[in-house]
Amino acid sequence: MLTNRINTLSESITIAITTLAQELKAEGKDILSFSAGEPDFGTPQVIKDAAIKAINEDFTKYTAVDGIPELKKAVADKLKRDNGLIYAPNQIIVNNGAKHSLFNLFSATIDKGDEVIIPSPYWVTYPELVKYCGGTVVEIETHDYSAFKITPEQLKDAITPKTKMLVLTTPSNPTGSIYSKEELVAIAKVLEGTDIIVASDEMYEKLIYDGTFTSAAAVSDDMFKRTVTINGLSKSVAMTGWRFGYMAAYDSELIKATKKLQSQSTSNINSITQRAAIPGLDGSADADIEMMRVQFKVRRDEAVELFNAIDGLSVLKPDGAFYLFVNIKEISNDSLKFAKDLLAQKEVAVVPGIGFGSEGYFRFSFATDIKSIRTGIKRIEEFVKELKA
Ligand code: PMP
Ligand code: GLU
């Protein structure tokens, strides 16, 4: 009954583990979950107020498929102010979360046989969507010793005449690595003279603890023309459930194509979310964003220290996002079994590295309160000790 296309698609492992942890918790188990990629903070009041106002004004009807003009303007203004990128309204589309932006982008650009270069560890969704669209995933493996970043040489070696796209995630989920401006310039040089599209996923842009963030599209005119910038508000202003994301591209024909797809699939995103997203973009929620960033940084620093004090585990201090990608290679090369046993024996949920294409790691989200982080790491320490004994 089902298509081959759907049969080859795997469920999102991050969502699957988070849901399992929630179910076990509901059964009364003392589960500590570090699997979810979402802030533990509430959505800022200014955003909630805008939503309430929209409801009270009956702003509850269909809207333009690609987003209401004032929202698209807020996106354009944000991209100009924060990223130095100038886009016109027809170069921007608003989607049901950045995941939807990626789905639309891949659907509009990837044909059977097209190769898409994805650095690993990668966010779980990219390879699945590429395969779903008939594309071939070409992984570039990265390591702790290169801070989980690809080198220009690795990129050069991965490019073939079939390469259609390179996916970049900066800051990265699951490693938190950020590409510096110089590193992006070096990548841009390799791409010069090709038709390769860069999909730059900048979801964690506002969560920077060390270093500075540069948009891939901002490093040169050539990069601006080939890059599709993907972003949203799920992480920066804790709006995961509201479903708002967007993409911006120099090529307005590409945006038009995704709009066509959206018009025949989901139509506009939730009208109330559209009004609520505006204060998330225009600076009105900046104090909330900074409050959360500072909290995340405190948690990152303590969690990194605690993990690195555990015999058999090691972790790089991530520059951004809210994940630690913990190396367990000394004790296990089966991250799925590690994560399953940890959940069963110590009631701690983490995501196995294999879900991100890297065996010998687990992802630990520190978007959780500090007390749970301390208790959770203690339980992981006991688990590791017992494994080693
Ligand atoms: N990109 C990255 C790197 C992510 O971690 C996520 C996870 N939520 C998304 C995109 C999608 O976010 P959303 O669909 O909630 O906007
Ligand atoms: N992106 C988040 C994560 O990596 C949310 C889950 C998902 O969308 O897969 O955990």
Short mmCIF file of C-alpha atoms and ligand atoms in Angstrom, two decimals:
data_model
loop_
_atom_site.label_atom_id
_atom_site.label_comp_id
_atom_site.label_asym_id
_atom_site.label_seq_id
_atom_site.Cartn_x
_atom_site.Cartn_y
_atom_site.Cartn_z
CA MET A 1 0.00 0.00 0.00
CA LEU A 2 2.77 2.44 0.83
CA THR A 3 5.20 4.02 -1.60
CA ASN A 4 8.89 3.14 -1.66
CA ARG A 5 9.49 6.81 -1.01
CA ILE A 6 7.68 6.75 2.33
CA ASN A 7 9.06 3.33 3.25
CA THR A 8 12.64 4.60 3.09
CA LEU A 9 11.86 7.51 5.42
CA SER A 10 12.85 7.11 9.09
CA GLU A 11 11.00 8.78 11.92
CA SER A 12 12.82 11.71 13.56
CA ILE A 13 14.87 10.04 16.30
CA THR A 14 15.00 13.28 18.32
CA ILE A 15 11.22 13.48 18.38
CA ALA A 16 10.85 9.71 18.95
CA ILE A 17 13.07 9.71 22.05
CA THR A 18 11.55 12.89 23.44
CA THR A 19 8.06 11.39 23.05
CA LEU A 20 9.14 8.12 24.69
CA ALA A 21 10.61 10.07 27.62
CA GLN A 22 7.33 12.00 27.98
CA GLU A 23 5.32 8.77 27.95
CA LEU A 24 7.52 7.16 30.60
CA LYS A 25 7.23 10.29 32.72
CA ALA A 26 3.44 10.19 32.39
CA GLU A 27 3.57 6.59 33.68
CA GLY A 28 5.13 7.99 36.84
CA LYS A 29 8.79 7.20 36.11
CA ASP A 30 11.39 9.70 37.35
CA ILE A 31 12.67 10.45 33.85
CA LEU A 32 15.16 13.22 33.21
CA SER A 33 15.06 14.13 29.54
CA PHE A 34 17.95 15.77 27.72
CA SER A 35 16.70 14.72 24.31
CA ALA A 36 14.50 17.61 23.31
CA GLY A 37 15.80 20.32 21.05
CA GLU A 38 13.64 22.99 22.57
CA PRO A 39 14.09 25.72 25.16
CA ASP A 40 12.57 25.04 28.58
CA PHE A 41 11.52 28.72 28.81
CA GLY A 42 8.08 30.08 28.01
CA THR A 43 7.46 32.22 24.95
CA PRO A 44 8.15 35.92 25.71
CA GLN A 45 5.11 37.91 26.85
CA VAL A 46 5.37 40.45 24.02
CA ILE A 47 4.87 37.59 21.54
CA LYS A 48 1.96 36.10 23.47
CA ASP A 49 0.33 39.54 23.66
CA ALA A 50 0.58 39.95 19.89
CA ALA A 51 -1.10 36.56 19.45
CA ILE A 52 -3.91 37.40 21.86
CA LYS A 53 -4.46 40.69 20.07
CA ALA A 54 -4.61 38.88 16.73
CA ILE A 55 -7.25 36.49 18.07
CA ASN A 56 -9.29 39.30 19.58
CA GLU A 57 -9.16 41.16 16.28
CA ASP A 58 -10.38 38.04 14.50
CA PHE A 59 -7.19 37.77 12.54
CA THR A 60 -8.16 34.18 11.94
CA LYS A 61 -8.65 33.83 8.20
CA TYR A 62 -6.53 32.58 5.30
CA THR A 63 -3.66 34.90 4.48
CA ALA A 64 -1.24 35.23 1.58
CA VAL A 65 0.44 31.83 1.11
CA ASP A 66 3.96 33.17 1.60
CA GLY A 67 3.13 35.31 4.64
CA ILE A 68 1.44 38.62 5.42
CA PRO A 69 3.36 41.66 4.11
CA GLU A 70 4.17 43.09 7.56
CA LEU A 71 5.69 39.76 8.63
CA LYS A 72 7.75 39.46 5.46
CA LYS A 73 8.92 43.01 6.06
CA ALA A 74 9.92 42.06 9.63
CA VAL A 75 11.92 39.11 8.22
CA ALA A 76 13.60 41.34 5.63
CA ASP A 77 14.42 43.99 8.25
CA LYS A 78 15.85 41.32 10.57
CA LEU A 79 18.04 39.86 7.82
CA LYS A 80 19.32 43.33 7.00
CA ARG A 81 19.91 44.39 10.62
CA ASP A 82 21.41 41.17 12.00
CA ASN A 83 23.00 39.62 8.95
CA GLY A 84 23.71 42.42 6.49
CA LEU A 85 21.55 40.70 3.85
CA ILE A 86 19.21 42.66 1.62
CA TYR A 87 16.19 40.74 0.36
CA ALA A 88 13.02 41.98 -1.34
CA PRO A 89 9.64 40.50 -0.33
CA ASN A 90 9.60 38.18 -3.38
CA GLN A 91 12.88 36.66 -2.16
CA ILE A 92 11.34 35.55 1.16
CA ILE A 93 8.74 32.93 2.12
CA VAL A 94 7.32 32.11 5.53
CA ASN A 95 6.83 28.42 6.36
CA ASN A 96 5.46 26.13 9.09
CA GLY A 97 8.78 25.97 10.92
CA ALA A 98 12.26 25.77 9.44
CA LYS A 99 11.73 22.05 8.92
CA HIS A 100 9.00 22.93 6.46
CA SER A 101 11.32 25.45 4.78
CA LEU A 102 13.80 22.62 4.24
CA PHE A 103 11.10 20.30 2.93
CA ASN A 104 9.96 22.92 0.45
CA LEU A 105 13.50 23.79 -0.57
CA PHE A 106 14.55 20.19 -1.18
CA SER A 107 11.27 19.43 -2.97
CA ALA A 108 11.82 22.35 -5.31
CA THR A 109 15.50 21.71 -6.08
CA ILE A 110 16.45 18.03 -5.66
CA ASP A 111 15.84 15.64 -8.53
CA LYS A 112 16.53 11.92 -8.66
CA GLY A 113 20.27 11.37 -8.73
CA ASP A 114 21.22 14.82 -7.49
CA GLU A 115 23.90 14.73 -4.83
CA VAL A 116 23.58 16.74 -1.64
CA ILE A 117 26.66 17.19 0.51
CA ILE A 118 25.86 16.98 4.21
CA PRO A 119 28.60 17.29 6.83
CA SER A 120 28.20 14.74 9.62
CA PRO A 121 27.29 14.78 12.42
CA TYR A 122 24.19 16.36 10.91
CA TRP A 123 20.76 17.29 12.13
CA VAL A 124 18.60 14.18 11.68
CA THR A 125 16.15 15.64 9.18
CA TYR A 126 18.47 16.60 6.29
CA PRO A 127 19.40 13.16 4.92
CA GLU A 128 15.88 11.82 5.32
CA LEU A 129 14.34 14.69 3.36
CA VAL A 130 17.00 14.50 0.66
CA LYS A 131 16.36 10.77 0.19
CA TYR A 132 12.62 11.38 0.21
CA CYS A 133 13.09 13.79 -2.68
CA GLY A 134 15.11 11.19 -4.61
CA GLY A 135 18.50 12.76 -3.95
CA THR A 136 21.70 11.03 -2.92
CA VAL A 137 23.34 12.01 0.34
CA VAL A 138 27.10 12.55 0.26
CA GLU A 139 28.41 12.78 3.79
CA ILE A 140 31.55 14.58 4.83
CA GLU A 141 32.65 13.16 8.14
CA THR A 142 33.91 15.65 10.70
CA HIS A 143 35.64 14.97 14.01
CA ASP A 144 36.27 16.40 17.45
CA TYR A 145 39.79 17.37 16.40
CA SER A 146 38.50 19.68 13.65
CA ALA A 147 35.77 21.04 15.96
CA PHE A 148 33.25 19.12 13.83
CA LYS A 149 33.76 21.44 10.85
CA ILE A 150 34.49 20.53 7.24
CA THR A 151 37.70 21.73 5.62
CA PRO A 152 37.86 23.24 2.11
CA GLU A 153 39.86 20.16 1.02
CA GLN A 154 37.15 17.80 2.22
CA LEU A 155 34.57 19.83 0.33
CA LYS A 156 36.66 19.84 -2.85
CA ASP A 157 36.96 16.05 -2.68
CA ALA A 158 33.22 15.58 -2.16
CA ILE A 159 32.11 17.65 -5.16
CA THR A 160 31.18 15.79 -8.37
CA PRO A 161 29.35 16.90 -11.52
CA LYS A 162 26.15 15.68 -9.81
CA THR A 163 26.51 17.90 -6.72
CA LYS A 164 23.42 20.06 -6.41
CA MET A 165 23.64 21.37 -2.89
CA LEU A 166 25.74 21.77 0.24
CA VAL A 167 23.95 21.91 3.58
CA LEU A 168 25.62 24.03 6.23
CA THR A 169 24.35 24.34 9.81
CA THR A 170 25.91 27.11 11.82
CA PRO A 171 25.74 26.97 14.81
CA SER A 172 25.42 23.21 14.47
CA ASN A 173 22.87 20.85 15.85
CA PRO A 174 24.19 18.52 17.35
CA THR A 175 27.72 19.88 17.97
CA GLY A 176 27.27 23.62 18.56
CA SER A 177 30.19 24.46 16.23
CA ILE A 178 30.14 27.79 14.45
CA TYR A 179 31.87 28.51 11.15
CA SER A 180 33.94 31.67 11.40
CA LYS A 181 33.85 34.25 8.63
CA GLU A 182 37.27 33.07 7.44
CA GLU A 183 36.12 29.46 7.30
CA LEU A 184 33.04 30.45 5.31
CA VAL A 185 35.20 32.46 2.91
CA ALA A 186 37.39 29.39 2.36
CA ILE A 187 34.30 27.26 1.66
CA ALA A 188 32.98 29.95 -0.68
CA LYS A 189 36.23 29.82 -2.70
CA VAL A 190 35.79 26.11 -3.33
CA LEU A 191 32.25 26.69 -4.61
CA GLU A 192 33.15 29.52 -6.96
CA GLY A 193 32.49 28.64 -10.62
CA THR A 194 29.99 25.88 -9.71
CA ASP A 195 26.17 25.92 -9.66
CA ILE A 196 26.02 24.43 -6.19
CA ILE A 197 23.28 25.78 -3.93
CA VAL A 198 24.18 26.35 -0.29
CA ALA A 199 21.38 25.67 2.19
CA SER A 200 22.46 27.60 5.25
CA ASP A 201 20.47 26.59 8.33
CA GLU A 202 20.94 29.36 10.88
CA MET A 203 18.31 28.29 13.44
CA TYR A 204 20.65 28.73 16.41
CA GLU A 205 22.02 32.11 15.33
CA LYS A 206 20.92 33.85 18.52
CA LEU A 207 22.50 31.27 20.81
CA ILE A 208 26.17 32.17 20.62
CA TYR A 209 28.46 31.87 23.65
CA ASP A 210 31.93 32.19 22.11
CA GLY A 211 33.04 33.65 18.81
CA THR A 212 30.88 35.59 16.39
CA PHE A 213 28.20 34.49 14.02
CA THR A 214 28.37 35.17 10.28
CA SER A 215 25.65 34.31 7.80
CA ALA A 216 26.95 32.17 4.95
CA ALA A 217 25.23 34.43 2.40
CA ALA A 218 27.05 37.47 3.77
CA VAL A 219 30.62 36.49 2.93
CA SER A 220 30.60 37.41 -0.77
CA ASP A 221 28.36 38.37 -3.64
CA ASP A 222 28.87 34.92 -5.13
CA MET A 223 27.76 33.29 -1.86
CA PHE A 224 24.77 35.62 -1.59
CA LYS A 225 23.56 34.47 -4.99
CA ARG A 226 23.95 30.74 -4.33
CA THR A 227 22.80 30.60 -0.70
CA VAL A 228 19.32 29.94 0.64
CA THR A 229 19.16 31.19 4.23
CA ILE A 230 16.89 29.20 6.52
CA ASN A 231 15.91 30.41 9.96
CA GLY A 232 13.02 30.64 12.37
CA LEU A 233 12.01 31.50 15.92
CA SER A 234 11.66 28.06 17.53
CA LYS A 235 14.95 28.26 19.40
CA SER A 236 15.66 31.97 19.79
CA VAL A 237 12.31 32.92 21.36
CA ALA A 238 11.06 29.52 22.48
CA MET A 239 8.34 29.21 19.84
CA THR A 240 8.73 25.53 18.91
CA GLY A 241 5.03 24.78 19.03
CA TRP A 242 3.89 27.87 17.15
CA ARG A 243 5.45 26.71 13.87
CA PHE A 244 7.20 29.59 12.23
CA GLY A 245 10.20 29.46 9.94
CA TYR A 246 11.34 31.16 6.78
CA MET A 247 13.76 31.05 3.91
CA ALA A 248 15.31 33.76 1.84
CA ALA A 249 16.99 33.36 -1.51
CA TYR A 250 18.47 35.61 -4.15
CA ASP A 251 16.69 33.52 -6.76
CA SER A 252 13.09 34.73 -6.57
CA GLU A 253 12.06 31.95 -8.98
CA LEU A 254 13.04 29.42 -6.33
CA ILE A 255 10.92 31.21 -3.74
CA LYS A 256 8.05 31.33 -6.24
CA ALA A 257 8.36 27.58 -6.82
CA THR A 258 8.19 26.82 -3.10
CA LYS A 259 5.21 29.16 -2.82
CA LYS A 260 3.47 27.15 -5.53
CA LEU A 261 4.13 23.94 -3.58
CA GLN A 262 2.94 25.56 -0.35
CA SER A 263 -0.23 26.83 -2.09
CA GLN A 264 -1.09 23.22 -2.98
CA SER A 265 -0.09 21.65 0.32
CA THR A 266 -0.34 23.64 3.55
CA SER A 267 -1.40 27.13 2.31
CA ASN A 268 -0.40 29.98 4.64
CA ILE A 269 1.01 29.24 8.08
CA ASN A 270 -1.23 29.89 11.09
CA SER A 271 -2.48 33.48 10.89
CA ILE A 272 -2.08 34.10 14.64
CA THR A 273 1.50 32.82 14.62
CA GLN A 274 2.26 35.25 11.80
CA ARG A 275 1.21 38.23 13.88
CA ALA A 276 2.97 36.83 16.96
CA ALA A 277 6.24 36.29 15.10
CA ILE A 278 6.67 40.00 14.31
CA PRO A 279 7.83 41.03 17.83
CA GLY A 280 10.08 37.95 17.82
CA LEU A 281 11.90 39.41 14.82
CA ASP A 282 11.84 43.17 15.28
CA GLY A 283 13.91 43.45 18.47
CA SER A 284 10.96 43.65 20.90
CA ALA A 285 11.98 40.32 22.48
CA ASP A 286 15.73 41.03 22.58
CA ALA A 287 15.87 41.22 26.39
CA ASP A 288 14.16 37.81 26.64
CA ILE A 289 16.54 36.37 24.06
CA GLU A 290 19.53 37.64 26.03
CA MET A 291 18.14 36.32 29.32
CA MET A 292 17.82 32.83 27.82
CA ARG A 293 21.25 32.99 26.16
CA VAL A 294 22.91 33.88 29.46
CA GLN A 295 21.12 31.01 31.24
CA PHE A 296 22.13 28.56 28.52
CA LYS A 297 25.75 29.70 28.78
CA VAL A 298 25.83 29.09 32.55
CA ARG A 299 24.40 25.61 32.00
CA ARG A 300 26.81 24.88 29.14
CA ASP A 301 29.83 25.80 31.24
CA GLU A 302 28.83 23.67 34.18
CA ALA A 303 27.69 20.68 32.09
CA VAL A 304 30.93 20.64 30.06
CA GLU A 305 32.97 20.66 33.24
CA LEU A 306 30.92 17.88 34.83
CA PHE A 307 31.10 15.65 31.73
CA ASN A 308 34.82 16.11 31.26
CA ALA A 309 35.39 15.06 34.88
CA ILE A 310 33.82 11.65 34.13
CA ASP A 311 36.37 8.97 33.37
CA GLY A 312 35.67 7.61 29.87
CA LEU A 313 33.69 10.58 28.54
CA SER A 314 34.84 13.76 26.83
CA VAL A 315 33.14 16.71 25.24
CA LEU A 316 34.14 19.83 23.32
CA LYS A 317 32.80 23.10 24.64
CA PRO A 318 30.24 24.14 22.01
CA ASP A 319 30.37 27.75 20.78
CA GLY A 320 26.64 27.94 20.22
CA ALA A 321 23.22 26.16 20.21
CA PHE A 322 22.22 24.16 23.31
CA TYR A 323 23.67 20.72 22.78
CA LEU A 324 26.72 18.81 23.94
CA PHE A 325 27.94 16.07 21.64
CA VAL A 326 29.54 13.76 24.16
CA ASN A 327 32.24 11.30 23.05
CA ILE A 328 31.68 7.80 24.47
CA LYS A 329 34.13 5.94 22.21
CA GLU A 330 36.21 4.74 25.16
CA ILE A 331 33.27 2.85 26.56
CA SER A 332 30.89 2.11 23.72
CA ASN A 333 30.66 1.98 19.98
CA ASP A 334 26.94 1.33 20.03
CA SER A 335 25.32 4.63 20.88
CA LEU A 336 21.79 3.29 20.41
CA LYS A 337 22.34 0.54 23.00
CA PHE A 338 24.05 3.07 25.28
CA ALA A 339 21.06 5.42 25.10
CA LYS A 340 18.50 2.62 25.50
CA ASP A 341 20.30 1.13 28.51
CA LEU A 342 20.81 4.56 30.07
CA LEU A 343 17.08 5.24 29.79
CA ALA A 344 16.11 1.81 31.13
CA GLN A 345 18.63 1.70 33.98
CA LYS A 346 19.01 5.34 35.03
CA GLU A 347 15.89 6.97 33.57
CA VAL A 348 17.93 9.50 31.63
CA ALA A 349 17.04 10.28 28.00
CA VAL A 350 19.72 11.36 25.52
CA VAL A 351 19.87 10.98 21.73
CA PRO A 352 22.33 8.42 20.31
CA GLY A 353 25.01 9.83 18.00
CA ILE A 354 24.12 7.34 15.29
CA GLY A 355 20.93 9.33 14.69
CA PHE A 356 23.16 12.22 13.63
CA GLY A 357 25.37 9.95 11.53
CA SER A 358 28.19 9.71 14.10
CA GLU A 359 28.69 6.53 16.10
CA GLY A 360 30.40 6.77 19.49
CA TYR A 361 28.60 9.87 20.78
CA PHE A 362 25.36 10.98 22.38
CA ARG A 363 23.66 14.35 22.22
CA PHE A 364 22.77 16.00 25.51
CA SER A 365 20.49 19.05 25.36
CA PHE A 366 21.19 21.60 28.07
CA ALA A 367 17.93 23.43 27.41
CA THR A 368 16.83 22.05 30.76
CA ASP A 369 17.01 23.46 34.30
CA ILE A 370 20.39 23.32 36.05
CA LYS A 371 19.19 21.05 38.86
CA SER A 372 18.06 18.39 36.37
CA ILE A 373 21.34 18.81 34.47
CA ARG A 374 23.34 18.14 37.65
CA THR A 375 21.23 15.13 38.65
CA GLY A 376 21.20 13.79 35.10
CA ILE A 377 24.96 13.97 34.70
CA LYS A 378 25.40 12.28 38.10
CA ARG A 379 23.20 9.42 36.88
CA ILE A 380 25.20 9.22 33.63
CA GLU A 381 28.39 9.07 35.70
CA GLU A 382 27.03 6.14 37.74
CA PHE A 383 25.95 4.41 34.52
CA VAL A 384 29.40 4.81 32.95
CA LYS A 385 31.10 3.57 36.13
CA GLU A 386 28.92 0.46 36.14
CA LEU A 387 29.62 -0.12 32.43
CA LYS A 388 33.37 0.11 33.03
CA ALA A 389 33.33 -2.09 36.14
N1 PMP B 1 17.20 23.31 11.83
C1 PMP B 1 17.83 22.84 12.90
C2 PMP B 1 19.31 22.80 12.89
C3 PMP B 1 17.11 22.37 14.00
O1 PMP B 1 17.75 21.88 15.07
C4 PMP B 1 15.71 22.40 13.96
C5 PMP B 1 14.99 21.78 15.12
N2 PMP B 1 13.90 22.24 15.53
C6 PMP B 1 15.10 22.94 12.82
C7 PMP B 1 15.87 23.37 11.76
C8 PMP B 1 13.61 23.02 12.65
O2 PMP B 1 13.02 23.86 13.54
P1 PMP B 1 11.50 24.33 13.39
O3 PMP B 1 10.86 23.45 12.38
O4 PMP B 1 10.92 24.15 14.74
O5 PMP B 1 11.54 25.75 12.96
N1 GLU B 2 15.32 20.09 16.13
C1 GLU B 2 15.02 19.59 17.43
C2 GLU B 2 15.99 18.52 17.83
O1 GLU B 2 16.96 18.33 17.16
C3 GLU B 2 13.58 19.18 17.52
C4 GLU B 2 13.23 17.80 17.09
C5 GLU B 2 13.08 17.68 15.61
O2 GLU B 2 12.52 18.57 15.00
O3 GLU B 2 13.55 16.66 15.06
O4 GLU B 2 15.82 17.91 18.86
#
